[in-house]
């Protein structure tokens, strides 16, 4: 059973370009979470999605950032018009349905975004 | 809101030494508590967890006990190895928060032979 897959592992963008980060959850997992890790910081929650539905986007910046998890294909985190402050590691995690309790999240290896 | 505080600074110790990393939390409900480990260049791996007060999570020689009275979840290992060198993150989640994790800043642990 493959783990959570993220690609690319490293992404370099110039200021003003768009960044697209992909996440394929573990088989059987229908829930995806995105976290951002700034240098010397812990991970910060960004968004929580189910297939075709955003459940919680309370951690997403109000502008330039969007996320989707379509019926088919990976979850995408999209950053428009990137700025240097967007340079960070972006981690995706997946879990099975919550079923009213707390469930473990399984993390991918992350995408390291560098904005030049 | 929920938050997690870890002790400041990296931890450097010799092989076979005793390791303690402090973690305290603030939460409105009854959270579950976790320790995650991040090896260089990799994603986070769940090390251990505890879901209710007085539970003890344990794995690979690491232990942590959920202490509601002191709102703490300190990580301990009796005898560290060089291979334990990594960054350790304390985290919590709760049902009210849609299972999202709140992380501490992490502690870099360096074990020298």
CSV table of C-alpha atoms in Angstrom, one decimal, chain A residues 104-107, chain B residues 33-37 44-49 59-60:
chain,number,residue,atom,x,y,z
A,104,UNK,CA,-4.4,9.3,12.5
A,105,UNK,CA,-3.1,11.4,9.6
A,106,UNK,CA,-0.4,10.0,7.4
A,107,UNK,CA,2.0,12.5,5.9
B,33,UNK,CA,-2.0,14.2,21.8
B,34,UNK,CA,0.7,13.1,19.4
B,35,UNK,CA,4.4,13.1,18.9
B,36,UNK,CA,5.7,13.2,15.4
B,37,UNK,CA,9.3,12.7,14.2
B,44,UNK,CA,6.5,13.5,9.4
B,45,UNK,CA,6.0,10.1,10.9
B,46,UNK,CA,3.7,9.4,13.8
B,47,UNK,CA,5.8,8.3,16.8
B,48,UNK,CA,3.2,7.8,19.4
B,49,UNK,CA,-0.2,9.0,20.6
B,59,UNK,CA,6.9,3.2,20.5
B,60,UNK,CA,10.6,2.4,19.7
